[in-house]
Tab-separated table of C-alpha atoms in Angstrom:
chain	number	residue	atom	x	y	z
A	23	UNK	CA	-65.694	-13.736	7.681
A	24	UNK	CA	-62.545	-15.915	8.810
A	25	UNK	CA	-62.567	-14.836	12.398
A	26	UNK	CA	-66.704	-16.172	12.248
A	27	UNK	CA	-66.202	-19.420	11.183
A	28	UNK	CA	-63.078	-19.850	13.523
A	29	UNK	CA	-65.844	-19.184	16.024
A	30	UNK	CA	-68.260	-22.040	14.808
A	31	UNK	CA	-65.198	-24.410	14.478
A	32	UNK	CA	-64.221	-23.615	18.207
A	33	UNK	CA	-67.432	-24.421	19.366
A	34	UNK	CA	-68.111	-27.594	17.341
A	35	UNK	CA	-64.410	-28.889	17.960
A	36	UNK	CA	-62.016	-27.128	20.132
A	37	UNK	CA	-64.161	-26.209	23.010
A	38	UNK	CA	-67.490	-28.741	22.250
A	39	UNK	CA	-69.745	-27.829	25.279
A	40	UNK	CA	-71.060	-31.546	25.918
A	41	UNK	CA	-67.376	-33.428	25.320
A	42	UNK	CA	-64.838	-31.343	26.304
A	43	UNK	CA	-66.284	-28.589	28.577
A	44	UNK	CA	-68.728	-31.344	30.279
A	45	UNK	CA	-71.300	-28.613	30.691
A	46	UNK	CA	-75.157	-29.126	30.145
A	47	UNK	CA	-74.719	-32.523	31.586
A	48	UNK	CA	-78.487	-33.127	32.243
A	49	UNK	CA	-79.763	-32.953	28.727
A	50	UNK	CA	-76.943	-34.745	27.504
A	51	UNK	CA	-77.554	-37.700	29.622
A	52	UNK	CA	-81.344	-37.598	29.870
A	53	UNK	CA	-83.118	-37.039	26.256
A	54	UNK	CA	-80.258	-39.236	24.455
A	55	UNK	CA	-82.285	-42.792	24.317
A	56	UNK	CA	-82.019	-41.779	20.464
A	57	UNK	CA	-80.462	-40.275	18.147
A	58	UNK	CA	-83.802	-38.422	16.998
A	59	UNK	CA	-84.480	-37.494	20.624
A	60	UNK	CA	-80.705	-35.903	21.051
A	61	UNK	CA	-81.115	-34.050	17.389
A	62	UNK	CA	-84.464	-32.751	18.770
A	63	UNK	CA	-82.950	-30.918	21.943
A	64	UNK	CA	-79.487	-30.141	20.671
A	65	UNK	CA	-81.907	-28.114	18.112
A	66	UNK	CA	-84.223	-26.782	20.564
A	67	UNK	CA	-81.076	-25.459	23.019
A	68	UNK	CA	-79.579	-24.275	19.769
A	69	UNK	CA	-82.629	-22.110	18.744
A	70	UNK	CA	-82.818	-20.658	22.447
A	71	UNK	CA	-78.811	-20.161	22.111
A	72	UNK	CA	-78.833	-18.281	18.856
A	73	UNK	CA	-81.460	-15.880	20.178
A	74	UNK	CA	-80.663	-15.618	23.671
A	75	UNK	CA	-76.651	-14.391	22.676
A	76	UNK	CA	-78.183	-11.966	20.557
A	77	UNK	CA	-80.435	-10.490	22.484
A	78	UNK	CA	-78.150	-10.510	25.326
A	79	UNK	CA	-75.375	-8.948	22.716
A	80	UNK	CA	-77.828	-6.246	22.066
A	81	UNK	CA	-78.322	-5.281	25.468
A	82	UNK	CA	-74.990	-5.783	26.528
A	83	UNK	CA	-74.677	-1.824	27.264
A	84	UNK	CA	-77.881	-0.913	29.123
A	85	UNK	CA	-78.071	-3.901	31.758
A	86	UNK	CA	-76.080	-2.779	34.562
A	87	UNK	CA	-73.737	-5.524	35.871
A	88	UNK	CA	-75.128	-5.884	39.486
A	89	UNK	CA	-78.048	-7.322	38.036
A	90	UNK	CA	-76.622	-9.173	34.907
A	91	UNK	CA	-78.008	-13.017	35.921
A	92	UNK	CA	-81.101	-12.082	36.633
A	93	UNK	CA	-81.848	-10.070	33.746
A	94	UNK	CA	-80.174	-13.013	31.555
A	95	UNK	CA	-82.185	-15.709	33.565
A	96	UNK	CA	-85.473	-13.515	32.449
A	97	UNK	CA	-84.089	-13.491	28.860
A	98	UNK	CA	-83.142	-17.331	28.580
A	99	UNK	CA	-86.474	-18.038	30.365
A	100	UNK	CA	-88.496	-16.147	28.140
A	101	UNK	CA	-87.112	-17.870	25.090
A	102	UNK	CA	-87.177	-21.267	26.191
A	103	UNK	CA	-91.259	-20.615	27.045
A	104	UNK	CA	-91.351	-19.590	23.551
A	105	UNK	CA	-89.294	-22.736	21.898
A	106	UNK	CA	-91.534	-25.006	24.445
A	107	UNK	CA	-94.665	-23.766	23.067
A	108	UNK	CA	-93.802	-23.507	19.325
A	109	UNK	CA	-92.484	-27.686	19.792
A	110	UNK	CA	-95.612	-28.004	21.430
A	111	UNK	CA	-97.703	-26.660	18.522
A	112	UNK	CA	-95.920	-28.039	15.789
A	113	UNK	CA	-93.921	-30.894	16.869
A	114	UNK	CA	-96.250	-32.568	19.671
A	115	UNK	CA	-94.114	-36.016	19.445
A	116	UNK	CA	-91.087	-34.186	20.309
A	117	UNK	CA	-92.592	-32.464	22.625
A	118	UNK	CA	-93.946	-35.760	23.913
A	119	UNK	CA	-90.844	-37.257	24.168
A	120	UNK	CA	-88.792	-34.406	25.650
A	121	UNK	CA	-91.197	-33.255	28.000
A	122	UNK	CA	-89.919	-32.053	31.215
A	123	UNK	CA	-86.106	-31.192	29.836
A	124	UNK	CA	-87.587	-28.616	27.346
A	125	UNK	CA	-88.521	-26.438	30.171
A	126	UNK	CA	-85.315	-27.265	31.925
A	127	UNK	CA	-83.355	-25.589	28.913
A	128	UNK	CA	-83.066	-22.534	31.447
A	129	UNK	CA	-80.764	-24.039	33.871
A	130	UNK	CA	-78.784	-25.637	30.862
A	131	UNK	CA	-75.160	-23.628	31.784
A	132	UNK	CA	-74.136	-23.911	27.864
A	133	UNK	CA	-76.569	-20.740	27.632
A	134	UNK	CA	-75.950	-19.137	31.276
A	135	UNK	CA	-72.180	-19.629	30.422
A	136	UNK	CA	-71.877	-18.481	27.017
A	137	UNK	CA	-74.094	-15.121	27.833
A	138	UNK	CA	-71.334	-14.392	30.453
A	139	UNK	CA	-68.919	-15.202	28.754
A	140	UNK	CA	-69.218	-14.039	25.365
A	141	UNK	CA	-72.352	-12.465	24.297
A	142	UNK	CA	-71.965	-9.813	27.372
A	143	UNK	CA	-68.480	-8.673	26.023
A	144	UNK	CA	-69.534	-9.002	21.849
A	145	UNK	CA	-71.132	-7.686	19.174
A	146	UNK	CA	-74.016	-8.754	18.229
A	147	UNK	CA	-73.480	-11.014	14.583
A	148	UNK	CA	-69.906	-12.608	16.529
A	149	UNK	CA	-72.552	-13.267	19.289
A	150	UNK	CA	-75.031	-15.168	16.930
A	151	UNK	CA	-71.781	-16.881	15.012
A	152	UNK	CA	-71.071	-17.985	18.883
A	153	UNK	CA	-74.564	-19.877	19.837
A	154	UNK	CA	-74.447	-21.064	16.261
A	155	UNK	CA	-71.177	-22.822	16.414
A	156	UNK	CA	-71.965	-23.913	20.540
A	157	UNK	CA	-75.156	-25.406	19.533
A	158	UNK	CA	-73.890	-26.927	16.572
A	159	UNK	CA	-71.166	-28.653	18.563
A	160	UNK	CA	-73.843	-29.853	21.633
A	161	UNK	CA	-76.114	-30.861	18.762
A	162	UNK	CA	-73.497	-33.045	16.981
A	163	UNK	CA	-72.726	-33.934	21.283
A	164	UNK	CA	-76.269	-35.009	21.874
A	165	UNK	CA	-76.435	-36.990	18.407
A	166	UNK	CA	-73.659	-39.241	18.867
A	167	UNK	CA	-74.423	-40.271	22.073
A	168	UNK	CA	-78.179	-40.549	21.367
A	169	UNK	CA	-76.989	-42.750	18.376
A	170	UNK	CA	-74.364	-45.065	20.498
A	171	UNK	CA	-77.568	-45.900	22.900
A	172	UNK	CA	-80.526	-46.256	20.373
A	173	UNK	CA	-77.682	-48.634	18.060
A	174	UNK	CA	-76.722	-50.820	20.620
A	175	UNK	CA	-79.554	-50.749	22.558
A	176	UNK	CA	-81.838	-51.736	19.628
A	177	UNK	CA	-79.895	-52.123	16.818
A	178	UNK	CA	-81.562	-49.072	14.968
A	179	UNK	CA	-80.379	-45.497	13.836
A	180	UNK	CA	-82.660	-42.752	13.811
A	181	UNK	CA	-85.465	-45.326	14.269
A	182	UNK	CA	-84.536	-47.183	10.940
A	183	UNK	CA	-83.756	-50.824	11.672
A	184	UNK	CA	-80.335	-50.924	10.677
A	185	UNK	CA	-79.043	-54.273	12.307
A	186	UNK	CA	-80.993	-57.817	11.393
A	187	UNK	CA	-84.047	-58.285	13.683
A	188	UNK	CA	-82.395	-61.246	15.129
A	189	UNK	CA	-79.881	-58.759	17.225
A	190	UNK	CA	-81.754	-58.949	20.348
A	191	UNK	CA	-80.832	-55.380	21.758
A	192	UNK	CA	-79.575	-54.572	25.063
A	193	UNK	CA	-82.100	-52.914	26.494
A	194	UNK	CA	-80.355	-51.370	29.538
A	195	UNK	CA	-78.528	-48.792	27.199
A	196	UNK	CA	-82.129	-46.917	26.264
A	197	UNK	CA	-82.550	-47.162	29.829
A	198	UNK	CA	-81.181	-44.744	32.867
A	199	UNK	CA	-77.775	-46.685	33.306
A	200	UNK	CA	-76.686	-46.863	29.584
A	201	UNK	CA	-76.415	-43.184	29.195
A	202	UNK	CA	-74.161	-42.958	32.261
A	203	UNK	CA	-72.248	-46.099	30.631
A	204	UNK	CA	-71.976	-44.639	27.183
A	205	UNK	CA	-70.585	-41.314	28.687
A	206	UNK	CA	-68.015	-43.046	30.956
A	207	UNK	CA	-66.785	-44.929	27.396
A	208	UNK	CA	-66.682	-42.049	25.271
A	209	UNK	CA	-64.374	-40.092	28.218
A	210	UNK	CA	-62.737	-42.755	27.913
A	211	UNK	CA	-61.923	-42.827	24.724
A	212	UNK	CA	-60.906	-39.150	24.479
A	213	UNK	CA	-58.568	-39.703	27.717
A	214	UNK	CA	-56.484	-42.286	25.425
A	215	UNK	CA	-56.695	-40.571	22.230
A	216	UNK	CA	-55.711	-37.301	24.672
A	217	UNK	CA	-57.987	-35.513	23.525
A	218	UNK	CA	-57.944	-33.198	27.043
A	219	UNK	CA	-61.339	-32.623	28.158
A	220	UNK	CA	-62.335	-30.491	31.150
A	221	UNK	CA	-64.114	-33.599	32.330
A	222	UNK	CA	-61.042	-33.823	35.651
A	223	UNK	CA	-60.988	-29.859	36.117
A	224	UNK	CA	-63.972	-28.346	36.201
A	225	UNK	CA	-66.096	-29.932	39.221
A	226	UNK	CA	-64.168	-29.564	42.167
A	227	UNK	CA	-66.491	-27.256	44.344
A	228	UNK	CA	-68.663	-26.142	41.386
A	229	UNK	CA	-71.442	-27.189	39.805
A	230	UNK	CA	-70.626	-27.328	36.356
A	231	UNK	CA	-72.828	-24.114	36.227
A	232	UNK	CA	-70.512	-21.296	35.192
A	233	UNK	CA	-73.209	-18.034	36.596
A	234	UNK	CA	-71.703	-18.825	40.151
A	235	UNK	CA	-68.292	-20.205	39.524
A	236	UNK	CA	-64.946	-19.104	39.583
A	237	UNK	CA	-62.885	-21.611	38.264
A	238	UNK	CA	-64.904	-22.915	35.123
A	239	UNK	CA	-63.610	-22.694	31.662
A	240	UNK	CA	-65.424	-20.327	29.667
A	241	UNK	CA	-64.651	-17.757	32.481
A	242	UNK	CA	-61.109	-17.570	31.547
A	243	UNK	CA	-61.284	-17.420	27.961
A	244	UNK	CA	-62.497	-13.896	26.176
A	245	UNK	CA	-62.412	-14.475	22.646
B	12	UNK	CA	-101.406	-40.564	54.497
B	13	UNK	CA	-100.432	-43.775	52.602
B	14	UNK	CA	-100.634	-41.468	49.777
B	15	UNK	CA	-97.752	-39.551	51.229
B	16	UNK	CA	-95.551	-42.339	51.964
B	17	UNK	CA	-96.178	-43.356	48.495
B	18	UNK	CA	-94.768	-40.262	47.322
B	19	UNK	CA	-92.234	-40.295	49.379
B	20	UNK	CA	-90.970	-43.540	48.006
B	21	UNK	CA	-91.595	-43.119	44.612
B	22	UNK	CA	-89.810	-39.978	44.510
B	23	UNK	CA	-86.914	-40.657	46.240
B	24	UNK	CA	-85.904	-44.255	45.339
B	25	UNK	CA	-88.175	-45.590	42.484
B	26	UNK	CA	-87.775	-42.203	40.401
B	27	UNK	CA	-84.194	-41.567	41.901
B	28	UNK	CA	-83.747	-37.276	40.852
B	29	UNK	CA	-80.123	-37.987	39.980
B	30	UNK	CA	-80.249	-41.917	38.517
B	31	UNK	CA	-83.287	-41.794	36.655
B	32	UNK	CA	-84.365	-38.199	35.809
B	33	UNK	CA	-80.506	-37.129	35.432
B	34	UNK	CA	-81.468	-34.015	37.274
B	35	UNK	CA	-78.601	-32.427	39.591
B	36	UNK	CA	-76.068	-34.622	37.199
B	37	UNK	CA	-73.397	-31.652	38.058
B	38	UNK	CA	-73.289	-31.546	41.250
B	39	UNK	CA	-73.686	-35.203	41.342
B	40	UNK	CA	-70.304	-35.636	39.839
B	41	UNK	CA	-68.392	-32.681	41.091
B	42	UNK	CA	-69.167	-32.523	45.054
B	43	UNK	CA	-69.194	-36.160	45.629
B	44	UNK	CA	-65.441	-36.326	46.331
B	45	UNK	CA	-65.970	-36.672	50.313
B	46	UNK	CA	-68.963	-37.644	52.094
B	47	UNK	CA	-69.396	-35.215	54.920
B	48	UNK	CA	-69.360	-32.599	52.405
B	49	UNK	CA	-71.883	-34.624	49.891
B	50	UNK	CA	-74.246	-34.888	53.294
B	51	UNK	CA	-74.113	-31.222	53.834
B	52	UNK	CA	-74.948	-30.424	49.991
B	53	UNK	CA	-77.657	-32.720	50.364
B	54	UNK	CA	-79.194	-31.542	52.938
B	55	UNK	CA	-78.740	-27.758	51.558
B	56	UNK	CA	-80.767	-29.030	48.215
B	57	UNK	CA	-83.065	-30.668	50.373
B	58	UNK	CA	-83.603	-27.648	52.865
B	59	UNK	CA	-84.464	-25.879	49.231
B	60	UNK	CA	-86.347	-28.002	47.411
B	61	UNK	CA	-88.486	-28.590	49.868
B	62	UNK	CA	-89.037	-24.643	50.718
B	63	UNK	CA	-89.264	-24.208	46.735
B	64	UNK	CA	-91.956	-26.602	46.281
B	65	UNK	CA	-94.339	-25.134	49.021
B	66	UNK	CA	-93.481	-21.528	47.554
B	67	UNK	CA	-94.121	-22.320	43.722
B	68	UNK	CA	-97.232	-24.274	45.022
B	69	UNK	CA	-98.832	-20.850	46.436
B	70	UNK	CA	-97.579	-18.978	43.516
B	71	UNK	CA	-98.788	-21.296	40.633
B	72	UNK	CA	-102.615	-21.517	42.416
B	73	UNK	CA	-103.135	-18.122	43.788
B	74	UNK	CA	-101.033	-16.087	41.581
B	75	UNK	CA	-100.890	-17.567	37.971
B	76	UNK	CA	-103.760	-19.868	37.726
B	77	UNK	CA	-106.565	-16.902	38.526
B	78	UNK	CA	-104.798	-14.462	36.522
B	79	UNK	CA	-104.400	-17.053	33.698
B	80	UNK	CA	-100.576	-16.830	33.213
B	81	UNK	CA	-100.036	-20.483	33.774
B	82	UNK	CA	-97.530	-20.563	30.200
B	83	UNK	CA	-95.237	-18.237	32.840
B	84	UNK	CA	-94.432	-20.671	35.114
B	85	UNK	CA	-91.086	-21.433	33.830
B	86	UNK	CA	-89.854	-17.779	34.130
B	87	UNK	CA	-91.486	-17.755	37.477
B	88	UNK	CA	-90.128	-20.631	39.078
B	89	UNK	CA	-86.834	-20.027	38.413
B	90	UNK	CA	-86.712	-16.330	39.553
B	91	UNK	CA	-88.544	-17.242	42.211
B	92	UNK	CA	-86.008	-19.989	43.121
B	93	UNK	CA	-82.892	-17.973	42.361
B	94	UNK	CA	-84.376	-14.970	45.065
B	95	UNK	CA	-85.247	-17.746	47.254
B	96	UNK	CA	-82.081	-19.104	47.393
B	97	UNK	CA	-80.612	-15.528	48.007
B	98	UNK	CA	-83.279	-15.379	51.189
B	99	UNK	CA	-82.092	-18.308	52.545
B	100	UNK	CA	-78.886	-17.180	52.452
B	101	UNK	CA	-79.473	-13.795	54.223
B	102	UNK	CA	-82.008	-15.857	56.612
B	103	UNK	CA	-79.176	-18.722	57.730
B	104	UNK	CA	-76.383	-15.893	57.956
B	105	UNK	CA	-78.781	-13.552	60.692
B	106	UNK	CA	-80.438	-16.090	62.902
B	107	UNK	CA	-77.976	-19.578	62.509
B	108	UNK	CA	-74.490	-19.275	61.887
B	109	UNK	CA	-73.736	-22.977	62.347
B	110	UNK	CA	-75.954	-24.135	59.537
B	111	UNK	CA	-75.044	-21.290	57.765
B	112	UNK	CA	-71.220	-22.774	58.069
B	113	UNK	CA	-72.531	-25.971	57.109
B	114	UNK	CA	-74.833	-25.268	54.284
B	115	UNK	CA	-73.501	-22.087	53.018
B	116	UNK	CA	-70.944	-22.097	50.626
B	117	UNK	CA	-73.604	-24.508	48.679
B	118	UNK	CA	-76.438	-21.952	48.695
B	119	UNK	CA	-75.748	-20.466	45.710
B	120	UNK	CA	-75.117	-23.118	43.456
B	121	UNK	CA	-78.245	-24.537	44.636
B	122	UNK	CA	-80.221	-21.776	42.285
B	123	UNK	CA	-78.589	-23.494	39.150
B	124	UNK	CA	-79.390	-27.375	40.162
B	125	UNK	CA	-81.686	-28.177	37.986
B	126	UNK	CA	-83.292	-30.369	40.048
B	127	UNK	CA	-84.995	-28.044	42.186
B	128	UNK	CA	-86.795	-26.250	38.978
B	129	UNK	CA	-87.375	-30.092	37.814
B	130	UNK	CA	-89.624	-31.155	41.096
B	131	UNK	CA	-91.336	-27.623	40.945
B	132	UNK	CA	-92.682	-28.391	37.208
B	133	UNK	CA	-93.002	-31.648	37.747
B	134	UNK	CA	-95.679	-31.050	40.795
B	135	UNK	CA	-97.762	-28.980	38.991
B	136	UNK	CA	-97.811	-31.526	36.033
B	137	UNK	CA	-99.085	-34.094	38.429
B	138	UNK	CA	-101.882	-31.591	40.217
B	139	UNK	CA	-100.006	-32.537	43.655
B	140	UNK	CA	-101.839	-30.904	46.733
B	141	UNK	CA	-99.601	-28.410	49.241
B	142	UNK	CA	-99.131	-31.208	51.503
B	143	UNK	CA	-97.920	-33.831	48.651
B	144	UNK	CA	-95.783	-30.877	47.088
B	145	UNK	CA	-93.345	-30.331	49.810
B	146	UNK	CA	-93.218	-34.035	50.849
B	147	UNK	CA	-92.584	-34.880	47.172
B	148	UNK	CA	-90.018	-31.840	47.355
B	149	UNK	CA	-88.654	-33.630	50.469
B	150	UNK	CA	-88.234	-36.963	49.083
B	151	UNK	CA	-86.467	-35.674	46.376
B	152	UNK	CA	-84.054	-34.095	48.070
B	153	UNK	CA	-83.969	-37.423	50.181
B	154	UNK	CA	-83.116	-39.117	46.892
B	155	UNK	CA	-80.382	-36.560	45.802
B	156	UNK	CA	-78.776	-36.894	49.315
B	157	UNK	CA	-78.844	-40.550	49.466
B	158	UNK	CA	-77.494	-41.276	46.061
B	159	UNK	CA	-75.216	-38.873	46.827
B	160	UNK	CA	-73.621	-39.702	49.376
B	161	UNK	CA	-73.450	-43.750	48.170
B	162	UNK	CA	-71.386	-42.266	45.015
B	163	UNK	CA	-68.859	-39.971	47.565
B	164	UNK	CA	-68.605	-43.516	49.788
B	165	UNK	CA	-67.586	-45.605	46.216
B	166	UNK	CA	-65.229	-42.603	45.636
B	167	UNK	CA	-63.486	-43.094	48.573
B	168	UNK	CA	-62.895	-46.583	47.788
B	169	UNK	CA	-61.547	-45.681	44.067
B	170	UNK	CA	-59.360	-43.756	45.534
B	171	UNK	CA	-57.197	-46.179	46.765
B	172	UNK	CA	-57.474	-48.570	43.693
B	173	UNK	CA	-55.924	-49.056	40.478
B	174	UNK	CA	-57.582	-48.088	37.283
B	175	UNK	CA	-56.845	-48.173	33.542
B	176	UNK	CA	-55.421	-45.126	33.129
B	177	UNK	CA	-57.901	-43.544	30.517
B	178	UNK	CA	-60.547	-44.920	32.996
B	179	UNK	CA	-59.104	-42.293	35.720
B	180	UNK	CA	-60.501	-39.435	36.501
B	181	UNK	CA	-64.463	-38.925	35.407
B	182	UNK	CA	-64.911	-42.340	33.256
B	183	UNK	CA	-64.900	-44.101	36.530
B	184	UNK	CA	-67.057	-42.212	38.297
B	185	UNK	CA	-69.248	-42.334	35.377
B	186	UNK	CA	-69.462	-45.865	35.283
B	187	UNK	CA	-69.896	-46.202	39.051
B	188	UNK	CA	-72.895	-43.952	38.802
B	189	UNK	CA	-74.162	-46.062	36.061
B	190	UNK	CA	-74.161	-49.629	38.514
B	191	UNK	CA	-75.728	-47.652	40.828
B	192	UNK	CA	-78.285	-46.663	38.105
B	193	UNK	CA	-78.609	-50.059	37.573
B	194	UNK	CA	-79.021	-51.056	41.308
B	195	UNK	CA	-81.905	-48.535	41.625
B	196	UNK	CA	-83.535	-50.013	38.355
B	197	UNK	CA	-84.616	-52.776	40.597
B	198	UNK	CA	-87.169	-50.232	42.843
B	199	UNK	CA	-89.190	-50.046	39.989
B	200	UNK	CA	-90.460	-53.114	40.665
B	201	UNK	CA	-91.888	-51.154	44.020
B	202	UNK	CA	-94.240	-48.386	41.699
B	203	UNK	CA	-97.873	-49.078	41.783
């Protein structure tokens, strides 16, 4: 039981895909104009996670490694069609508001990565521990940045008014440039606190996108 | 054909792939350190999305939309891009070993940009023709390429300044990409 919530703390703390690994960089940046928004997707990535390590876990043995991507990309692809049309049948606002980045889930590298990485070389319930704790850990990722921009931005959490209506917002943080801005300051802060992030490592001739690279993170590390 | 220039414009400045959709955001950050090699990436996505868009055009109208399979487009498109990619590859390798020098090594990261499974969805949610698919596709890329290659140029120039020292390093470039955001804000004003 120990060794399953060390996994969950490593991926909410120790290796947090959005903050230290810097992977999944799209979502993280695009959906977070609030906090409700960044909840929504950290959820919906979670729910494709969960499933996608298990599945992957469970046919860790009979996929033959040539063809390993492909035969994840069919997996991941399949769930995220599912989670896009259950959000689209039960939570059309969501669905609304997400739109085009639900479908985008499948090039998310969290998932990618973490099927390489882990799931292909676990059992299944250490695989399911794994997404859990990695989408917990974008989740809480995607919340506090979605909650930076929507407070200063317009003074609201969650899409209560939390500051007087006399705090005139800054609009530009809901907007494209305050989610690059936001980012940059929360690096930031980690650099001084030293906190080390993967933010200076991983990119040099990669893509952040850990099916085709060598050098990335979770490659190295076999838990 | 003002249509096309339209789209054109619209997709590669006013809805900027990279500084308004946040699509590509990796590659955005991590090949941008020099700008010959941010041109060649560009054109490589480019090259792609362009072929990508014509290809998931044909597939989406004559393949899923008679057999009524349209809720399989997103497992579609993206195997279709990731073989594709693998083509080109092959293709560039046989018959052009210059571009394949130039374009190559980028190939294959190209299947994971998210930006090329981004314009493919997002021209069959706007019912685009053939024609305004790939030019669409094209401007994207145009987009990528050019905002690119700005954010390699400012890089070069960091370089050889000083920064506050938890600034160095990705905060910077973050915040560079987000003035540049905020520069490209102002094409908005050219949507119609």
């Amino acid at each position: 039981m120990k060794s399953y919530l060390q996994l969950i703390y490593n991926g909410v703390i120790k290796e947090n895909p959005a903050l230290i690994l810097m992977l999944g960089m799209c979502p993280t940046l695009a959906v977070t104009t609030s906090a409700t928004n960044g909840f929504g997707m950290g959820v919906s990535t979670m729910a494709v996670l969960v499933f996608s390590n298990l599945l992957i876990s469970l046919l860790r043995k009979i996929i033959p490694d040539a063809v390993r991507l492909p035969a994840f990309i069919v997996v991941v692809a399949s769930l995220v069609t599912i989670v896009e049309m259950i959000t689209q049948a039960y939570m059309p606002a969501l669905y609304e508001s997400l739109g085009l980045y639900i479908p985008l889930i499948v090039v998310n590298c969290i998932i990618l990565g973490r099927a390489e990485a882990f799931a292909s070389k676990n059992g299944p319930v250490a695989s399911i521990f794994d997404g859990i704790g990695m989408g917990l850990g974008f989740t809480i990722a995607l919340v506090i940045i979605g909650f930076l921009r929507e407070f200063i931005g317009s003074g609201a959490a969650f899409g209560i008014q939390i500051l007087p209506e006399s705090y005139p917002g800054i609009g530009i943080f809901t907007n494209a440039p305050g989610a690059f801005m936001v980012m940059a300051f929360v690096v930031a802060v980690m650099n001084k606190l030293n906190i080390k992030t993967r933010a200076n490592e991983v990119v040099e001739d990669c893509d952040g996108c850990c099916a085709h690279c060598h050098k990335c993170p979770s490659k190295e590390k076999e838990v | 054909m003002t249509n096309l220039i339209l789209i054109i414009v619209t997709t590669a400045l006013v809805n900027n792939v990279v500084l308004s959709q946040f699509l590509g955001i990796c590659s955005f950050l991590g090949v941008s350190k020099q700008i010959k090699t941010s041109a060649s990436l560009g054109a490589a996505v480019t090259f792609v999305i362009g072929i990508a868009s014509a290809v998931a055009y044909l597939l989406y109208n004559f393949v899923l939309v008679p057999f009524d399979l349209t809720y399989l487009q997103t497992i579609v498109f993206i195997l279709v891009i990731a073989a594709l990619v693998q083509l080109v590859e092959m293709f560039l390798k046989k018959t052009s070993p210059a571009l394949y020098q130039a374009l190559g090594i980028f190939l294959p990261l190209i299947t994971t940009n998210c930006a090329v499974l981004g314009v493919a969805l997002t021209n069959v949610q706007n019912q685009y023709s053939f024609i305004e698919s790939v030019i669409s596709g094209v401007g994207t890329g145009l987009g990528y390429t050019l905002s690119i290659v700005l954010l390699a140029s400012i890089r070069t120039r960091i370089d050889e300044s000083t920064i506050p020292v938890p600034f160095r390093g990705m905060p910077i470039v973050l915040l560079s990409a987000a003035l540049m955001a905020i520069a490209f804000m102002g094409f908005s004003g050219l949507a119609i």
